[in-house]
Coordinates of C-alpha atoms in Angstrom, one line a residue:
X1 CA 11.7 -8.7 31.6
X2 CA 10.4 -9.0 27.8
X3 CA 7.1 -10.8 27.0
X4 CA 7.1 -12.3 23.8
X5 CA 3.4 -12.8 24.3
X6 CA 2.1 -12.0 20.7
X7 CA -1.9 -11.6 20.6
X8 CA -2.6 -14.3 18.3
X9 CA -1.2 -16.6 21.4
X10 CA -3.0 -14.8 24.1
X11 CA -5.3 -17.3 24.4
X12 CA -2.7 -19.7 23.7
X13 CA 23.9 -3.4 26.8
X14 CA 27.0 -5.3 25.8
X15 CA 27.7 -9.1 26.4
X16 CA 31.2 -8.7 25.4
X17 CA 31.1 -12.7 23.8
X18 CA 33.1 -13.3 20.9
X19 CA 31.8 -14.3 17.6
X20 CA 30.4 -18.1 17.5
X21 CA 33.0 -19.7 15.2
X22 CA 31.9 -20.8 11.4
X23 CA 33.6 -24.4 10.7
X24 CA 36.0 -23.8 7.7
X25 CA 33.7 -26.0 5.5
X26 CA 30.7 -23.6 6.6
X27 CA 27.8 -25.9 4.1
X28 CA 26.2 -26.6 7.5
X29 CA 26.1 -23.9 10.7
X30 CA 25.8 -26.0 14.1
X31 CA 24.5 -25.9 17.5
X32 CA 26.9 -26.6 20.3
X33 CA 25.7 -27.0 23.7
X34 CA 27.6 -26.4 26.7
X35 CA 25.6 -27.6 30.1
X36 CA 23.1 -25.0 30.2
X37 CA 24.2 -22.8 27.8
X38 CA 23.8 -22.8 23.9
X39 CA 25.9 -21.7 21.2
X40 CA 23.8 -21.5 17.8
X41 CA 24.2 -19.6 14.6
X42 CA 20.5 -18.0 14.4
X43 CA 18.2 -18.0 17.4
X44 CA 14.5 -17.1 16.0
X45 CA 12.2 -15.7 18.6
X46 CA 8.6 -16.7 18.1
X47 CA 7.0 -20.2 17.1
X48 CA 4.2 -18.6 14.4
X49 CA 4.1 -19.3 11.1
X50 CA 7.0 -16.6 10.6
X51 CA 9.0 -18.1 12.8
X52 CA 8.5 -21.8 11.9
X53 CA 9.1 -21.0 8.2
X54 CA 12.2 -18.9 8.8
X55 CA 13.6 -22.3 10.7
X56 CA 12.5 -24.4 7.5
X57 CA 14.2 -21.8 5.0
X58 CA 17.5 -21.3 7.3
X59 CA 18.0 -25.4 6.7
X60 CA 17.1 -25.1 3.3
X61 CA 20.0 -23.0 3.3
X62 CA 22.4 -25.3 5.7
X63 CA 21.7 -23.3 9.1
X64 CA 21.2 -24.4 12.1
X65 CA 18.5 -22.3 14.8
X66 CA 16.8 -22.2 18.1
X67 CA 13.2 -21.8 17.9
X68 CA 11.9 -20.3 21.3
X69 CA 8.2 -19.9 21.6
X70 CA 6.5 -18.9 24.8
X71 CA 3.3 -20.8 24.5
X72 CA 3.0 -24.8 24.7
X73 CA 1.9 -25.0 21.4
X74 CA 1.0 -23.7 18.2
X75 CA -1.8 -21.7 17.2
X76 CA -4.9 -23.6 18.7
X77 CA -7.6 -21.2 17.4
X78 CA -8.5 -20.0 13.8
X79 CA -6.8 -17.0 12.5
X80 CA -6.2 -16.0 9.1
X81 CA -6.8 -18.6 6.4
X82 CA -5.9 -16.6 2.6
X83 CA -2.2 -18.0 1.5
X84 CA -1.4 -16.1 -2.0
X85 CA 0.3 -17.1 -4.7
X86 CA 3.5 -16.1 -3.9
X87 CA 3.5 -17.6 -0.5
X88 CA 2.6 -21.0 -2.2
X89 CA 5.7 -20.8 -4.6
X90 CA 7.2 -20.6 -1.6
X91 CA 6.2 -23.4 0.1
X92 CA 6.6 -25.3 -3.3
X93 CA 10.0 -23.6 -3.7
X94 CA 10.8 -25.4 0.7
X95 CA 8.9 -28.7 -0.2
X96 CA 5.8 -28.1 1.8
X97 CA 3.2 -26.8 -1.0
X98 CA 1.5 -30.1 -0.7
X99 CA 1.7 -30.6 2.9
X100 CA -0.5 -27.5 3.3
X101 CA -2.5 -28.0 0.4
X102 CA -3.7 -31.5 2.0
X103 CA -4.9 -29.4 5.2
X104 CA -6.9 -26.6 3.0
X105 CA -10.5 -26.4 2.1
X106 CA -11.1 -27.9 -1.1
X107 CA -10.6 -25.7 -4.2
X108 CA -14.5 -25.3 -4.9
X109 CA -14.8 -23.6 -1.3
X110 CA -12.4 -21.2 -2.2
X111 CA -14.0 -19.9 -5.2
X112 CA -16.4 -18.2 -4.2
X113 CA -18.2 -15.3 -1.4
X114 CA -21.0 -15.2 0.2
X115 CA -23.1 -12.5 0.9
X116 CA -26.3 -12.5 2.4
X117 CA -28.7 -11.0 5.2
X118 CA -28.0 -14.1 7.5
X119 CA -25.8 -17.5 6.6
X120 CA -29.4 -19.6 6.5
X121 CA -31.4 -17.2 5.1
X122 CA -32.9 -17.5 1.6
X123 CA -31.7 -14.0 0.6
X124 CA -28.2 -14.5 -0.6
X125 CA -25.3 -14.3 -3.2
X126 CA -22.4 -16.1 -4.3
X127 CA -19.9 -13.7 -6.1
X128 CA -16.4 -14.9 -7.5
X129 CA -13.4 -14.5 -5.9
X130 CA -9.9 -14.2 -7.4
X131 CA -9.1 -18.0 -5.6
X132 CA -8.8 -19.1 -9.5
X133 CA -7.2 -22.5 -10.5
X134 CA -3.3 -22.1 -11.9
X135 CA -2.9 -19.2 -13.2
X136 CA -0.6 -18.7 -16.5
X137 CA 1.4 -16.2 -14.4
X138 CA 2.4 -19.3 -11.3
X139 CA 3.0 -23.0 -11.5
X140 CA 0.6 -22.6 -8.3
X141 CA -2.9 -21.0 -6.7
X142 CA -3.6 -20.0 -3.9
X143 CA -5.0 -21.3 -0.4
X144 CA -8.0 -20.9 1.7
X145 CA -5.9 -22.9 5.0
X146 CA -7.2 -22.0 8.6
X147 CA -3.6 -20.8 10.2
X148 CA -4.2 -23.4 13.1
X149 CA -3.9 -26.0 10.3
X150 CA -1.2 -24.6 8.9
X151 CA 1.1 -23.8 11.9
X152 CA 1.1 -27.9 12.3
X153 CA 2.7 -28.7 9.0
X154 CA 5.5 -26.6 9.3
X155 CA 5.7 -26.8 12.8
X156 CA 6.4 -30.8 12.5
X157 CA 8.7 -29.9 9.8
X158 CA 10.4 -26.9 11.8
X159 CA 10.6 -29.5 14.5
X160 CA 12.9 -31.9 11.7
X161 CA 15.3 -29.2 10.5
X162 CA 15.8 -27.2 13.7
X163 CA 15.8 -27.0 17.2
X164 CA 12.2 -25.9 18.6
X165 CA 11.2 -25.1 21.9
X166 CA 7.9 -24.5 23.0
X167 CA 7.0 -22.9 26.6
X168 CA 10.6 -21.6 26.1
X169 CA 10.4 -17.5 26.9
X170 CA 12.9 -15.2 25.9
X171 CA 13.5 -12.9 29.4
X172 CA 16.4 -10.4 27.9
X173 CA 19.2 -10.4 25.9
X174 CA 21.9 -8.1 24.4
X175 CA 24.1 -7.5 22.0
X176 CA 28.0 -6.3 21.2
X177 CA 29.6 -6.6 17.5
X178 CA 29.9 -9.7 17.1
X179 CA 26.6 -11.8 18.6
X180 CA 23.6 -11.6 20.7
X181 CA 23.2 -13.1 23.8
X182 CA 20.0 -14.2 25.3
X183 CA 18.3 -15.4 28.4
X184 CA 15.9 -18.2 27.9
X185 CA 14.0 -20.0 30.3
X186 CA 12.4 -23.3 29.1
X187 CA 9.9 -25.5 30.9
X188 CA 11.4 -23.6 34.3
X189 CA 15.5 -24.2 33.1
X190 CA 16.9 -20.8 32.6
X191 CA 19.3 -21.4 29.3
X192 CA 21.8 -18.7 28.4
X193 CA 21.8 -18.6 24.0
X194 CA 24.9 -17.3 22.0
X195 CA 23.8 -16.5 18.6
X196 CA 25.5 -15.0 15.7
X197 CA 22.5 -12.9 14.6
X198 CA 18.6 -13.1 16.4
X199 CA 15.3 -12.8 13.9
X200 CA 12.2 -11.4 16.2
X201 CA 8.9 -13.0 15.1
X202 CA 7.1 -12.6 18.4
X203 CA 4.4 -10.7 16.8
X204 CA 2.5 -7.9 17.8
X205 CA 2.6 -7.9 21.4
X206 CA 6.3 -9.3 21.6
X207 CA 8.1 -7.1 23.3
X208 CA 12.1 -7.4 21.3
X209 CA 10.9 -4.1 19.0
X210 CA 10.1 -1.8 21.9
X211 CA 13.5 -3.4 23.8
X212 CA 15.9 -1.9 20.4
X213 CA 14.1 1.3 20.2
X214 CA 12.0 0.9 16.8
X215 CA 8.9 2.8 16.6
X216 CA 6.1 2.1 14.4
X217 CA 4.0 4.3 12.0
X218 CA 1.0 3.9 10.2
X219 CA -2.8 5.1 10.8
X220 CA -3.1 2.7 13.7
X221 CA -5.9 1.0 15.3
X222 CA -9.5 0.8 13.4
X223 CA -12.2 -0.3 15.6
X224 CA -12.6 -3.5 17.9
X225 CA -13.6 -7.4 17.0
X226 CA -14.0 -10.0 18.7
X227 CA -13.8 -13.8 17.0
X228 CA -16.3 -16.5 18.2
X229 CA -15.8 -20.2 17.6
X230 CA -18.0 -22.5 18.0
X231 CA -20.0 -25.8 16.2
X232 CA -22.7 -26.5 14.0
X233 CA -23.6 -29.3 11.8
X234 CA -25.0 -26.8 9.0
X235 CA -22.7 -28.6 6.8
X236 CA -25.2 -30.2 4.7
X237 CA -27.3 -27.2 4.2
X238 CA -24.2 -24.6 3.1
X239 CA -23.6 -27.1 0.3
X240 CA -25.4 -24.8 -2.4
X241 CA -23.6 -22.0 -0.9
X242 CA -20.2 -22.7 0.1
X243 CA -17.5 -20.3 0.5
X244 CA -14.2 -19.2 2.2
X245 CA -16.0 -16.2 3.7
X246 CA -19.2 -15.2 4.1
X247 CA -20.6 -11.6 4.9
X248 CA -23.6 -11.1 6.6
X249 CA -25.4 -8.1 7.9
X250 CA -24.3 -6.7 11.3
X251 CA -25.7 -8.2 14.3
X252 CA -24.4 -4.9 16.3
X253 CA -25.8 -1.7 16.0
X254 CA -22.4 0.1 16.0
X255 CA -21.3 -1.5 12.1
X256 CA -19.5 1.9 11.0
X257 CA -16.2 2.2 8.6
X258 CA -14.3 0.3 6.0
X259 CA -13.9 -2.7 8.3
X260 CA -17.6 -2.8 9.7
X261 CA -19.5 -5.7 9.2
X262 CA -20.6 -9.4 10.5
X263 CA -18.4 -12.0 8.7
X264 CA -18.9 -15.8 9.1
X265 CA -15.2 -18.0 8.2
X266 CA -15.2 -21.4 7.5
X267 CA -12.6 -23.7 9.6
X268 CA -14.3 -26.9 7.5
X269 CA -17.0 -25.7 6.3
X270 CA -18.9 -28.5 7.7
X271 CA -19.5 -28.0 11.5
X272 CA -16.5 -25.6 12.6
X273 CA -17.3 -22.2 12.1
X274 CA -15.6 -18.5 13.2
X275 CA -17.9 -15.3 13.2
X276 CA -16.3 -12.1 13.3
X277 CA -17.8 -8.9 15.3
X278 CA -17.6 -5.5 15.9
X279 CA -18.0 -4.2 19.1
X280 CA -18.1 -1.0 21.1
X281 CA -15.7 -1.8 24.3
X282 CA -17.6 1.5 25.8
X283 CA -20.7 0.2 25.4
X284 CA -20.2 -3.5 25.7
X285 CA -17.1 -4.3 27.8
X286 CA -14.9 -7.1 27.2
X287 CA -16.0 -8.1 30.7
X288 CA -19.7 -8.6 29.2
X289 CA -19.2 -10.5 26.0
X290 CA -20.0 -13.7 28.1
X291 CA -20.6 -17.3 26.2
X292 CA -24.2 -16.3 26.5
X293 CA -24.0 -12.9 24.6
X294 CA -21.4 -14.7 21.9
X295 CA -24.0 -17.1 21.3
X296 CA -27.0 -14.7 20.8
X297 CA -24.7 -12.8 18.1
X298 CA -24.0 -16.2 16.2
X299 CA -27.7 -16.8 16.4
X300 CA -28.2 -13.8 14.9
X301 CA -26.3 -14.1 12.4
X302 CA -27.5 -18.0 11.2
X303 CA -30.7 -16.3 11.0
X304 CA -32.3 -19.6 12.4
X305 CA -32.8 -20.7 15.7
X306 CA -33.3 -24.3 15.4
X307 CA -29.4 -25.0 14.8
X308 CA -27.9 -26.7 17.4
X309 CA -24.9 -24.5 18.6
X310 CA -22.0 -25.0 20.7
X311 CA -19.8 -22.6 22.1
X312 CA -15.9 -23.2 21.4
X313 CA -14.4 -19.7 22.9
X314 CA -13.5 -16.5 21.4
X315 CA -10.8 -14.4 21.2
X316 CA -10.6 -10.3 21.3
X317 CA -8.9 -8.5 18.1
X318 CA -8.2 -5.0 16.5
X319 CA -7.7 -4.5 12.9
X320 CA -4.5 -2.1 12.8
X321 CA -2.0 -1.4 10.1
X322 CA 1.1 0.2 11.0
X323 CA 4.8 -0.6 10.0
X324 CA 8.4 -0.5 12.2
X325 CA 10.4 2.3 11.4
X326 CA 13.3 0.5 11.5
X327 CA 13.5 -3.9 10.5
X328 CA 17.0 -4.1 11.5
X329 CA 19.0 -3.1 15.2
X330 CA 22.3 -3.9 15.0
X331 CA 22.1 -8.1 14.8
X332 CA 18.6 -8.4 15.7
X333 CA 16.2 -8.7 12.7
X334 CA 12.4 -7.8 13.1
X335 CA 9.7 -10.3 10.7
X336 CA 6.1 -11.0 10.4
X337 CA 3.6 -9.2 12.5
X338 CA 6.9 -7.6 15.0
X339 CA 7.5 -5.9 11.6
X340 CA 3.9 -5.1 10.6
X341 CA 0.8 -5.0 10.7
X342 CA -2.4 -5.1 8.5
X343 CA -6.3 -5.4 8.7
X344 CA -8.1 -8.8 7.5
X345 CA -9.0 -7.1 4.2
X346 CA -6.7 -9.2 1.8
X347 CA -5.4 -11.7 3.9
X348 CA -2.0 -9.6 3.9
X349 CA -0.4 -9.9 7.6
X350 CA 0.6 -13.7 7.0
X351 CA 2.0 -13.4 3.8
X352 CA 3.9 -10.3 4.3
X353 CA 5.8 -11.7 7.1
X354 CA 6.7 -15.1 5.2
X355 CA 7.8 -13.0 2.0
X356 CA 10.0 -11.1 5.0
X357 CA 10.8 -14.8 5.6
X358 CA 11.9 -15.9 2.1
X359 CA 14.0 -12.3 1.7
X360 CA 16.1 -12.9 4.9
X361 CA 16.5 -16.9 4.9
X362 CA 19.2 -17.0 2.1
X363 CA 20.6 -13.6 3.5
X364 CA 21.6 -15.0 6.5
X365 CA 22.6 -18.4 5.3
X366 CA 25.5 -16.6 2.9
X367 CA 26.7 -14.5 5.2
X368 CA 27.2 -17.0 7.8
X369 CA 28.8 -19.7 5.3
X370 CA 31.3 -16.7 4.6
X371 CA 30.0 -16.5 0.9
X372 CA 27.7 -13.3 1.4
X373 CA 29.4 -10.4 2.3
X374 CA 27.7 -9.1 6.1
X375 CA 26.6 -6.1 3.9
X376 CA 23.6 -8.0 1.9
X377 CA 21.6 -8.2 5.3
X378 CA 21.5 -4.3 5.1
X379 CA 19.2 -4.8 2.0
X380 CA 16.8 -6.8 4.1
X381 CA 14.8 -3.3 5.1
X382 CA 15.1 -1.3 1.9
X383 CA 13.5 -4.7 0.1
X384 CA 11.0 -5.7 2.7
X385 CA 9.8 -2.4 4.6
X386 CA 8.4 -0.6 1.2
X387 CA 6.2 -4.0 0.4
X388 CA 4.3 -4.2 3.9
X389 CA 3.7 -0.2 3.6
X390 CA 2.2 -1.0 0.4
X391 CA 0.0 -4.2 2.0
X392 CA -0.3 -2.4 5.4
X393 CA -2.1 0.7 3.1
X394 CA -3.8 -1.5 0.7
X395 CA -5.4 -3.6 3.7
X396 CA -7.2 0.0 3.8
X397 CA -9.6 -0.7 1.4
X398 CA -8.1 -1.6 -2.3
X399 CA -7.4 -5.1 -0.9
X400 CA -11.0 -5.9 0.1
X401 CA -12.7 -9.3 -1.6
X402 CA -13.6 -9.6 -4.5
X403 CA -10.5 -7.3 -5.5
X404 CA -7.4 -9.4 -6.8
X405 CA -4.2 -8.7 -4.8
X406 CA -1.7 -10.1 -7.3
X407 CA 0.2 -7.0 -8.4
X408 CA 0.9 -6.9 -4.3
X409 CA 1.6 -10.5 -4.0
X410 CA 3.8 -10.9 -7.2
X411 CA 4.4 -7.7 -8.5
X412 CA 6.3 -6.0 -5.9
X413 CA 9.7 -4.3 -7.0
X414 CA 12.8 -4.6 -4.8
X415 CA 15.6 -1.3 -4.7
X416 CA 18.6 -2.2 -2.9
X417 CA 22.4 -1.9 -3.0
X418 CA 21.9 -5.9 -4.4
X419 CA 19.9 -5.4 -7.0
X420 CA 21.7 -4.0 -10.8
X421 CA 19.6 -1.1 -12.5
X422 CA 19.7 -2.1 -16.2
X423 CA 18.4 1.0 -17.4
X424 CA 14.7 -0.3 -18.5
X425 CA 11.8 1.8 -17.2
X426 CA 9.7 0.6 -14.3
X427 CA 6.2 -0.3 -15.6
X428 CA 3.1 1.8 -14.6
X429 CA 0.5 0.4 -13.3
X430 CA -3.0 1.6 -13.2
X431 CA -3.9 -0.9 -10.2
X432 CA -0.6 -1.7 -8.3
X433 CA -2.8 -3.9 -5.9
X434 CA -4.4 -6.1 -8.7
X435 CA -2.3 -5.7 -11.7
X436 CA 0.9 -7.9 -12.6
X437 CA 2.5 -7.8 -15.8
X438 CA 5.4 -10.2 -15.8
X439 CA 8.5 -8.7 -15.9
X440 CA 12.4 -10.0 -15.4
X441 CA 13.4 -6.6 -15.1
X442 CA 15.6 -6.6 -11.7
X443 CA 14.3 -6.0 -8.5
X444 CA 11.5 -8.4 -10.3
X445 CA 10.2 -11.9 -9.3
X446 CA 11.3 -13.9 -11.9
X447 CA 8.6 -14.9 -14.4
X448 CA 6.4 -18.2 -14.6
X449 CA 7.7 -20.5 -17.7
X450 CA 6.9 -24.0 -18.3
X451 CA 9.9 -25.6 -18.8
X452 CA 7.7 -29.2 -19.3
X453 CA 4.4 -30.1 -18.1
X454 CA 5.6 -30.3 -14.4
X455 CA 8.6 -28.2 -14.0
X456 CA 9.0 -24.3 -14.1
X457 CA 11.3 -22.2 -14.4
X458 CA 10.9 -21.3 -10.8
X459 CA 11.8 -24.5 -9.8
X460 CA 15.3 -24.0 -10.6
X461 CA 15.5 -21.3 -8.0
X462 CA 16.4 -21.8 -4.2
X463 CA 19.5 -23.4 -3.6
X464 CA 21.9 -20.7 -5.3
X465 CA 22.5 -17.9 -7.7
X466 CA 21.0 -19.2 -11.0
X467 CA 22.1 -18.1 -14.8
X468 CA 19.5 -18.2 -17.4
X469 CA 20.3 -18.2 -20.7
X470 CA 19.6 -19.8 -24.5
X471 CA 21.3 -22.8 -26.0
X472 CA 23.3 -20.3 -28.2
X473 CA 24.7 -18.6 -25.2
X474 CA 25.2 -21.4 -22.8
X475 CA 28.8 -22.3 -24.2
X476 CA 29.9 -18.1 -23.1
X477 CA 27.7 -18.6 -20.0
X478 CA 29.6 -21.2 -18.7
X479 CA 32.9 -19.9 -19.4
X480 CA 32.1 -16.9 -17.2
X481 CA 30.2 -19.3 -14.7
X482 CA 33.6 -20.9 -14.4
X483 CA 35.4 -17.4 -14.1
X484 CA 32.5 -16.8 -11.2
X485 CA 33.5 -19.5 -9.2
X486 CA 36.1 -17.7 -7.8
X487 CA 33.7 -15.4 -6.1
X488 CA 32.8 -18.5 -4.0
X489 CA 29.0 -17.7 -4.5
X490 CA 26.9 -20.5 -5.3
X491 CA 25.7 -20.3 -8.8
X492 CA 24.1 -22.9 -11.3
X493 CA 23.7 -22.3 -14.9
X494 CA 20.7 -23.4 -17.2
X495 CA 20.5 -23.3 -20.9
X496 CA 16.4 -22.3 -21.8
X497 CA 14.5 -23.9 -24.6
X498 CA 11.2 -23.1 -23.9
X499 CA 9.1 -21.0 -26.3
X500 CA 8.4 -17.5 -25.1
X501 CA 11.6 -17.6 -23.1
X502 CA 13.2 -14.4 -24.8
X503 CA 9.8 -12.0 -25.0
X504 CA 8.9 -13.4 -21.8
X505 CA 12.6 -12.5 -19.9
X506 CA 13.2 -9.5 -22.2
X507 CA 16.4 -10.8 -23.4
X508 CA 17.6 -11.5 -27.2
X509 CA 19.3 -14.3 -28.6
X510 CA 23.2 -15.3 -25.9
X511 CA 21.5 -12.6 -23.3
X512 CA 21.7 -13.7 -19.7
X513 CA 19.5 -13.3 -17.0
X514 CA 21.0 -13.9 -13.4
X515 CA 18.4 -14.7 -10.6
X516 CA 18.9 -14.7 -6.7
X517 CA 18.0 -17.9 -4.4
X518 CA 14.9 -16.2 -3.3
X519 CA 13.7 -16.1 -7.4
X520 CA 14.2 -12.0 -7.9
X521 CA 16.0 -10.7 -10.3
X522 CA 19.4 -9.4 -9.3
X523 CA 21.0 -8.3 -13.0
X524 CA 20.2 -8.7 -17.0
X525 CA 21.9 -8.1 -19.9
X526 CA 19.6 -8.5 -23.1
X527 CA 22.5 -8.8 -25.6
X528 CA 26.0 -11.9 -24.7
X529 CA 27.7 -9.9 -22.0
X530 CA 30.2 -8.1 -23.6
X531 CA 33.2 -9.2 -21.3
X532 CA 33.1 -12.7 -19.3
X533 CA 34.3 -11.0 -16.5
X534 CA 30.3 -9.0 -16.0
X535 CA 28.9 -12.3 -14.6
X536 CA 31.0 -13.1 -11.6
X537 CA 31.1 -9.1 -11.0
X538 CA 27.2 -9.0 -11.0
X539 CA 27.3 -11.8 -9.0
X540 CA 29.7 -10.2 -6.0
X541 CA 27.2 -7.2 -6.2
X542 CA 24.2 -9.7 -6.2
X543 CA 25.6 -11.3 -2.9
X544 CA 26.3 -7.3 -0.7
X545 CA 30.1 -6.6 -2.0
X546 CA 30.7 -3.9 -3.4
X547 CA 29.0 -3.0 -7.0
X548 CA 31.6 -3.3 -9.8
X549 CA 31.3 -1.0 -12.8
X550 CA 32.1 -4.5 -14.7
X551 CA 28.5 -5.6 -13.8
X552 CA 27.0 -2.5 -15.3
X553 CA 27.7 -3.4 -18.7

């Protein structure tokens, strides 16, 4: 029996089925249900944050899913709490940026660290952080959000777009050529699911990557933490030093290696707090880290004994970094912490997995409205797997606080079959964790432009294929836009004005720039393309058919 247990929720062969069959008009995928039996397009195993999202970005792109997710609930005890830029672009991109931004500590909290020889003590410092307000290189900033918080917004919005259910384990399931078959049992029903294709999210305790097979590598496991919640009104006296995070001496004698260390997280900064421990399990047993002995650490860290604490509960943790060897099995899809894993340094795990998220959404919606050839979801590893190497190896060390992490969160390059080699030279960069230079080179995240005081250019990005051009190459653009149509991919044209569009894109004057649903890059040509054939042919390559030596230019 699998157990998609994953340890964030701890403490909360061949079917022979036939294909599930597309309707001809394919905009929207459905859900048929037949007694106790379901028929469904996707079926996403895990209720995360991972999961959630990738329910919110396979509507975005007309799909219906089944959510299963073991637990009753979401997330009930604070996690991670660092969203990055990119991972707010994409929540602006799904209509959620200010749903989460309402739930996150207030911009001023965010700006700073603290670092200190207790959280009361008079010996302290405030350092910056790279939290900074809108940057000129995103319409957005990033998020101090406590994942509890988090997990609510999009699960209430998962729970509009999609079929969720929670206390709803995933027992077994296998898979022939043309679906997957699963066995479900919700709130004691057993359910028997049908799905085209199957996305794991079940973390890193679920149990779907050992079932295919996939090994992991990395350098493993690095020590032993254990997380304590609990309250104090200390609100009032952290004004003058308010933070996100706040480091403190070690209140254990064992405090050795890069990830040693007391550290204090706010929840609210007012009279929720989380303290984060090492521990020696040799030494110190789970069995013996009682209330009593959680509360003398948290004492000792304060650093006064006067405050009134309460004991909320705690939760047992190891800071690990390794990577799947494999993100794909046949039509099960790993994502999010099934995929990889990273340490705390960085606040990387999350926003890996929904940038996994935001790669295979779109993927999965083509293919299934018949638009996408099947052959663009075997660029889902080659895209994704290289980036959480990179996180899983900075989360070492080169991500640690104050450090910024935007060449990781923005700067990442994608190689795949999809993506059109125009010949340009792949920046170097000194600092590939910190530095971004924005490029539209492909593979690239498209760069930041105001378009007007509230709109960027990235805002024209999520629906479909999008062509970027000037006003004096607009009238060509859409002649071959209307040549394109006959690929059947989606694709929307856009005429730019804005000054800095041509440096800023690397394009002259009629160039064209075409740009994927997930706002990356998939082909440029810096000069009018020289036949109006190149656009449609980029376009068949930028949706998994077979590269055309039109596109090349």
């Amino acid at each position: 029996m699998l157990d998609a247990r994953s340890d964030d929720r701890a403490d909360r062969g061949k079917s022979g089925c036939s294909s599930i069959p597309i309707p001809a008009d394919a905009g929207r995928c459905y859900v048929a249900r037949v007694g106790r039996s379901l028929e469904v397009p996707v079926l996403v195993v895990g209720g995360g944050p991972v999961g959630l999202l990738m329910a919110v970005g396979l509507r975005h792109g007309g799909v219906d899913c089944l959510v299963v997710e073991k637990h009753a609930s979401t997330l009930d005890f604070p996690k991670g709490r660092r969203v990055n830029t990119r991972t707010v672009e994409v929540l602006r991109q799904w209509g959620l940026e200010q749903a989460v931004r309402d739930v996150s500590l207030p911009p001023a909290d965010s700006l700073f660290g603290f670092f200190g020889d207790t959280l009361l003590g008079d010996d302290y410092q405030r350092r910056p952080l790279p939290f900074d307000e809108v940057k000129p290189t995103s319409p957005t900033r990033e998020l101090i959000c406590s994942q509890e918080h988090m997990e609510s917004v999009l699960r209430d919005r998962a729970v509009a777009d999609a079929d969720v259910r929670f206390s709803a384990e995933l027992l077994d399931f296998s898979e022939d050529d043309e679906s997957v078959t699963a066995d479900v049992v919700h709130a004691g029903e057993p359910i028997s699911v049908r799905a085209s294709y199957m996305v794991a999210a079940d973390g890193a305790h679920g149990h779907t990557r050992d079932a295919l097979g996939i090994g992991r590598s990395g350098p493993g496991v690095f020590g032993h933490r254990i997380s304590i919640l609990f309250w104090a009104d200390i609100g009032a006296r952290m004004a003058e030093r308010r933070s996100s995070v706040y480091w403190v001496r070690d209140v254990t004698p064992r405090g050795e290696g890069p990830l040693a260390g007391s550290v204090f997280a706010a929840v609210d900064n007012k009279e929720r707090w989380l303290m984060s421990v090492p521990y020696d399990p040799d030494a110190e047993p789970r069995e013996s880290l009682t209330e009593s002995r959680c509360l003398e650490w948290v004492r000792a860290g304060l650093g006064d004994d006067s405050v009134e604490v309460r004991y909320l509960g705690h939760r047992f943790w190891d800071p690990t970094a390794l990577v799947a060897d494999r993100y794909r099995a046949g039509r099960v899809f790993l994502a999010g912490d099934a995929a990889h894993l990273t340490t705390p340094e960085g606040g990387l795990g999350m926003n890996c997995g929904i940038a996994d998220v935001h790669n295979l959404a779109w993927k999965l919606a083509g293919v299934l409205a018949g638009w996408a050839d099947p052959a663009l979801l075997e660029t889902y590893e080659p895209e994704r797997r290289p980036h959480a190497v990179a996180c899983a190896e900075a989360s070492l060390g080169p991500a640690r606080p104050p450090n910024p992490i935007d060449g990781l969160a923005l700067g990442h390059t994608f190689r795949s079959t999809a993506i059109i080699d125009d010949g340009t030279a792949e920046p170097t960069r000194r600092d590939p964790v910190g530095e971004y230079t924005p490029l539209a080179r492909p593979g690239h995240r498209a760069p930041h432009l105001w378009l007007d005081p509230n709109t960027s250019i990235l805002d024209l990005f999520g629906s479909a294929f999008v062509a970027l051009t000037d006003p004096a190459g607009k009238p060509g653009l859409d002649h071959a836009a209307d040549l394109a149509g006959t690929t059947g991919v989606p694709l929307e044209t856009h005429a730019i004005e804005a000054a800095g569009w041509h440096d800023l894109y690397g394009v002259g004057s009629g160039g064209v720039v075409l740009v994927r649903p997930d706002g990356y890059v998939a082909w440029r040509t810096s000069s009018p393309p020289e036949t109006p054939h190149m656009l449609g042919s980029a376009l068949r390559t930028g949706a998994g058919y077979a590269a055309s030596r039109d596109a090349i230019g």
